[in-house]
Amino acid sequence: MYIEVKDLKKSYGTGDSKVQVLRGVTTEVEQGKMCVIQGTSGSGKSTLLNCIGGLDTIDSGSVAVNGTQIAGMAQDALAEYRRANLGFIFQFYNLVPNLTVRENIQVCQYLTKQPLDMDDLLETLGLSEHQDKFPSQLSGGQQQRCAIARALIKNPALLLCDEPTGALDSVTSGEIMKLLRTLNEKGSTMVIVTHDRLVAESCDRIIKIVDGRVQDIA
């Protein structure tokens, strides 16, 4: 199994302000599959995604990706794991404000030995005419497409997406999903947090989280 999560628990805060977000999540994702995580706001979807990506520490349990235990990994090793294997589309774009669209994407392009073609990616995402603009000069949807391009340029083995189509119209969302499916067919494993029904319907399986626990897998 490519991703294995066992009895994962995660909380934030301490004392009276402590909030238990994940309450013993156990789930797995096969290599090369496109998987969706669904649930209500605050159910723990994004937290689970961050734990798989090594962006959040965990309280207990285990997270393994391709046989590598992520929990407890030293920071240097964790940074190398993310550089070599991971693409992450954040819900909040996290673009570098003083870099152009093309430069924002190049930041991740330089991290991999087998990147996708920059110009093809810009064209597919409708960013060619905006590639020399800065994030402040873009609409929300254009910023989202730039964030998507930055993650995809790495041609990552594992792509984690937090509401990747949240700021996009239905036509652009469809184009994004076609591109994700193409990468998936080439071998990329994908885990996507989304409320978008059309995105969920195009994926291989759905994991539903309720109050920090996996309730159902379809």
Short mmCIF file of C-alpha atoms in Angstrom, two decimals:
data_model
loop_
_atom_site.label_atom_id
_atom_site.label_comp_id
_atom_site.label_asym_id
_atom_site.label_seq_id
_atom_site.Cartn_x
_atom_site.Cartn_y
_atom_site.Cartn_z
CA MET A 1 0.00 0.00 0.00
CA TYR A 2 1.43 3.42 -0.97
CA ILE A 3 -0.08 5.48 1.88
CA GLU A 4 -0.80 3.84 5.23
CA VAL A 5 -2.31 5.81 8.10
CA LYS A 6 -2.84 3.92 11.36
CA ASP A 7 -4.66 5.14 14.48
CA LEU A 8 -3.62 8.73 13.74
CA LYS A 9 -4.41 11.25 16.47
CA LYS A 10 -3.79 14.97 16.28
CA SER A 11 -4.78 17.85 18.54
CA TYR A 12 -4.10 21.57 18.73
CA GLY A 13 -3.64 23.71 21.83
CA THR A 14 -3.13 22.70 25.45
CA GLY A 15 -5.13 22.47 28.63
CA ASP A 16 -8.66 23.85 28.44
CA SER A 17 -8.04 25.13 24.91
CA LYS A 18 -6.97 21.73 23.57
CA VAL A 19 -8.98 20.58 20.56
CA GLN A 20 -8.81 16.96 19.36
CA VAL A 21 -9.01 17.09 15.55
CA LEU A 22 -8.13 13.55 14.47
CA ARG A 23 -9.36 10.80 16.80
CA GLY A 24 -7.70 7.63 15.58
CA VAL A 25 -7.84 7.74 11.79
CA THR A 26 -6.91 4.54 9.98
CA THR A 27 -6.98 4.47 6.20
CA GLU A 28 -4.85 3.63 3.16
CA VAL A 29 -4.42 4.62 -0.48
CA GLU A 30 -3.08 2.40 -3.25
CA GLN A 31 -0.26 3.62 -5.48
CA GLY A 32 -1.47 5.40 -8.61
CA LYS A 33 -4.98 6.01 -7.28
CA MET A 34 -6.85 9.32 -7.11
CA CYS A 35 -8.53 9.56 -3.71
CA VAL A 36 -10.88 12.21 -2.31
CA ILE A 37 -11.27 13.14 1.36
CA GLN A 38 -14.67 14.63 2.23
CA GLY A 39 -16.30 15.91 5.40
CA THR A 40 -17.84 18.96 6.97
CA SER A 41 -15.82 22.01 7.93
CA GLY A 42 -13.64 21.22 10.96
CA SER A 43 -13.88 17.45 10.54
CA GLY A 44 -10.11 17.08 10.10
CA LYS A 45 -9.72 16.79 6.32
CA SER A 46 -6.96 19.37 5.87
CA THR A 47 -5.23 18.21 9.04
CA LEU A 48 -5.05 14.66 7.69
CA LEU A 49 -3.65 15.98 4.42
CA ASN A 50 -1.01 18.01 6.28
CA CYS A 51 0.01 14.99 8.35
CA ILE A 52 0.48 12.87 5.22
CA GLY A 53 2.59 15.67 3.74
CA GLY A 54 4.71 16.03 6.88
CA LEU A 55 3.55 19.62 7.39
CA ASP A 56 1.94 18.83 10.77
CA THR A 57 3.38 16.74 13.58
CA ILE A 58 1.13 14.05 15.05
CA ASP A 59 0.28 13.13 18.64
CA SER A 60 0.29 9.37 18.10
CA GLY A 61 -0.20 6.70 15.47
CA SER A 62 1.75 6.39 12.25
CA VAL A 63 1.88 7.73 8.70
CA ALA A 64 3.86 5.84 6.07
CA VAL A 65 4.32 6.82 2.42
CA ASN A 66 5.85 4.24 0.08
CA GLY A 67 7.25 2.42 3.08
CA THR A 68 8.79 5.52 4.68
CA GLN A 69 7.57 6.54 8.14
CA ILE A 70 6.85 10.26 8.07
CA ALA A 71 6.03 10.71 11.76
CA GLY A 72 9.14 11.43 13.81
CA MET A 73 11.36 12.03 10.79
CA ALA A 74 14.15 14.59 11.31
CA GLN A 75 13.49 17.99 9.73
CA ASP A 76 16.29 17.68 7.16
CA ALA A 77 15.05 14.25 6.07
CA LEU A 78 11.47 15.53 6.01
CA ALA A 79 12.45 18.45 3.78
CA GLU A 80 14.21 16.06 1.39
CA TYR A 81 11.16 13.76 1.35
CA ARG A 82 8.91 16.66 0.38
CA ARG A 83 11.35 17.94 -2.22
CA ALA A 84 11.79 14.56 -3.90
CA ASN A 85 8.26 13.17 -3.75
CA LEU A 86 5.59 15.71 -2.97
CA GLY A 87 3.50 18.30 -4.73
CA PHE A 88 1.08 20.31 -2.58
CA ILE A 89 -1.77 22.53 -3.76
CA PHE A 90 -2.69 24.69 -0.78
CA GLN A 91 -6.14 26.11 -0.11
CA PHE A 92 -4.50 29.50 0.41
CA TYR A 93 -2.22 29.97 -2.54
CA ASN A 94 1.04 30.82 -0.69
CA LEU A 95 2.54 32.51 -3.75
CA VAL A 96 5.73 34.53 -3.33
CA PRO A 97 4.52 38.15 -3.76
CA ASN A 98 7.68 39.58 -5.32
CA LEU A 99 8.02 36.81 -7.95
CA THR A 100 6.13 36.67 -11.24
CA VAL A 101 3.83 33.79 -12.17
CA ARG A 102 6.61 32.11 -14.15
CA GLU A 103 9.15 32.65 -11.36
CA ASN A 104 6.75 31.25 -8.73
CA ILE A 105 6.45 28.09 -10.80
CA GLN A 106 10.20 27.92 -11.46
CA VAL A 107 10.83 27.74 -7.71
CA CYS A 108 9.45 24.19 -7.81
CA GLN A 109 10.63 23.41 -11.33
CA TYR A 110 14.25 23.65 -10.13
CA LEU A 111 13.59 21.10 -7.37
CA THR A 112 13.04 18.15 -9.69
CA LYS A 113 15.00 16.35 -12.37
CA GLN A 114 11.96 15.54 -14.52
CA PRO A 115 9.67 18.59 -14.56
CA LEU A 116 6.72 19.02 -16.86
CA ASP A 117 7.16 21.42 -19.77
CA MET A 118 6.71 24.97 -18.42
CA ASP A 119 5.19 26.51 -21.56
CA ASP A 120 2.76 23.62 -22.06
CA LEU A 121 1.63 23.90 -18.45
CA LEU A 122 1.15 27.67 -18.69
CA GLU A 123 -0.91 27.20 -21.85
CA THR A 124 -3.06 24.43 -20.36
CA LEU A 125 -3.85 26.52 -17.29
CA GLY A 126 -4.51 29.71 -19.24
CA LEU A 127 -1.55 31.52 -17.69
CA SER A 128 0.64 32.22 -20.74
CA GLU A 129 -0.49 35.83 -21.04
CA HIS A 130 -0.15 36.35 -17.28
CA GLN A 131 3.26 34.74 -16.76
CA ASP A 132 5.09 38.05 -16.20
CA LYS A 133 2.54 39.40 -13.72
CA PHE A 134 2.94 39.42 -9.94
CA PRO A 135 0.37 37.74 -7.64
CA SER A 136 -1.15 41.12 -6.67
CA GLN A 137 -2.02 41.68 -10.33
CA LEU A 138 -3.98 38.42 -10.61
CA SER A 139 -7.56 37.47 -9.81
CA GLY A 140 -8.22 34.81 -7.19
CA GLY A 141 -8.78 32.18 -9.87
CA GLN A 142 -5.55 33.10 -11.64
CA GLN A 143 -3.64 32.86 -8.37
CA GLN A 144 -5.16 29.43 -7.78
CA ARG A 145 -4.09 28.28 -11.25
CA CYS A 146 -0.57 29.54 -10.56
CA ALA A 147 -0.50 27.58 -7.29
CA ILE A 148 -1.69 24.49 -9.15
CA ALA A 149 0.99 24.93 -11.82
CA ARG A 150 3.67 25.29 -9.15
CA ALA A 151 2.70 21.92 -7.64
CA LEU A 152 2.26 20.13 -10.96
CA ILE A 153 5.53 21.30 -12.56
CA LYS A 154 7.41 18.86 -10.31
CA ASN A 155 5.54 15.90 -11.84
CA PRO A 156 5.34 14.58 -8.27
CA ALA A 157 4.97 10.96 -7.19
CA LEU A 158 2.42 12.13 -4.60
CA LEU A 159 0.14 15.13 -5.09
CA LEU A 160 -1.83 16.48 -2.13
CA CYS A 161 -4.57 18.97 -2.97
CA ASP A 162 -6.59 21.09 -0.55
CA GLU A 163 -9.68 22.39 -2.41
CA PRO A 164 -7.79 22.72 -5.73
CA THR A 165 -10.83 24.00 -7.64
CA GLY A 166 -12.32 26.14 -4.87
CA ALA A 167 -11.70 29.50 -6.58
CA LEU A 168 -12.30 28.33 -10.16
CA ASP A 169 -15.28 28.39 -12.50
CA SER A 170 -16.77 25.12 -13.74
CA VAL A 171 -15.00 25.21 -17.12
CA THR A 172 -11.55 25.81 -15.60
CA SER A 173 -12.26 23.20 -12.90
CA GLY A 174 -12.97 20.68 -15.63
CA GLU A 175 -9.68 21.49 -17.38
CA ILE A 176 -7.79 21.14 -14.08
CA MET A 177 -9.36 17.74 -13.44
CA LYS A 178 -8.43 16.57 -16.95
CA LEU A 179 -4.81 17.58 -16.27
CA LEU A 180 -4.83 15.87 -12.87
CA ARG A 181 -6.25 12.71 -14.40
CA THR A 182 -3.56 12.74 -17.12
CA LEU A 183 -0.83 12.96 -14.46
CA ASN A 184 -2.58 10.30 -12.43
CA GLU A 185 -2.60 7.96 -15.43
CA LYS A 186 1.17 8.45 -15.67
CA GLY A 187 1.55 7.13 -12.12
CA SER A 188 1.08 10.03 -9.69
CA THR A 189 -0.87 9.14 -6.55
CA MET A 190 -3.31 11.89 -5.55
CA VAL A 191 -5.19 12.75 -2.37
CA ILE A 192 -7.69 15.58 -2.77
CA VAL A 193 -9.72 17.42 -0.14
CA THR A 194 -12.79 18.85 -1.85
CA HIS A 195 -16.46 19.75 -1.50
CA ASP A 196 -16.82 19.71 -5.28
CA ARG A 197 -19.14 16.87 -6.30
CA LEU A 198 -17.77 16.74 -9.86
CA VAL A 199 -14.21 16.38 -8.58
CA ALA A 200 -15.26 13.59 -6.23
CA GLU A 201 -17.11 11.75 -8.99
CA SER A 202 -13.99 11.69 -11.17
CA CYS A 203 -11.84 10.03 -8.49
CA ASP A 204 -11.27 6.34 -7.72
CA ARG A 205 -12.45 6.37 -4.11
CA ILE A 206 -13.86 8.61 -1.41
CA ILE A 207 -12.87 8.69 2.26
CA LYS A 208 -15.45 10.40 4.48
CA ILE A 209 -14.36 11.91 7.79
CA VAL A 210 -16.84 12.78 10.53
CA ASP A 211 -15.68 14.39 13.78
CA GLY A 212 -12.08 13.31 13.28
CA ARG A 213 -12.81 9.70 12.39
CA VAL A 214 -13.13 7.80 9.14
CA GLN A 215 -16.81 6.96 8.86
CA ASP A 216 -17.08 5.54 5.38
CA ILE A 217 -14.94 4.57 2.39
CA ALA A 218 -16.55 4.27 -1.02
#
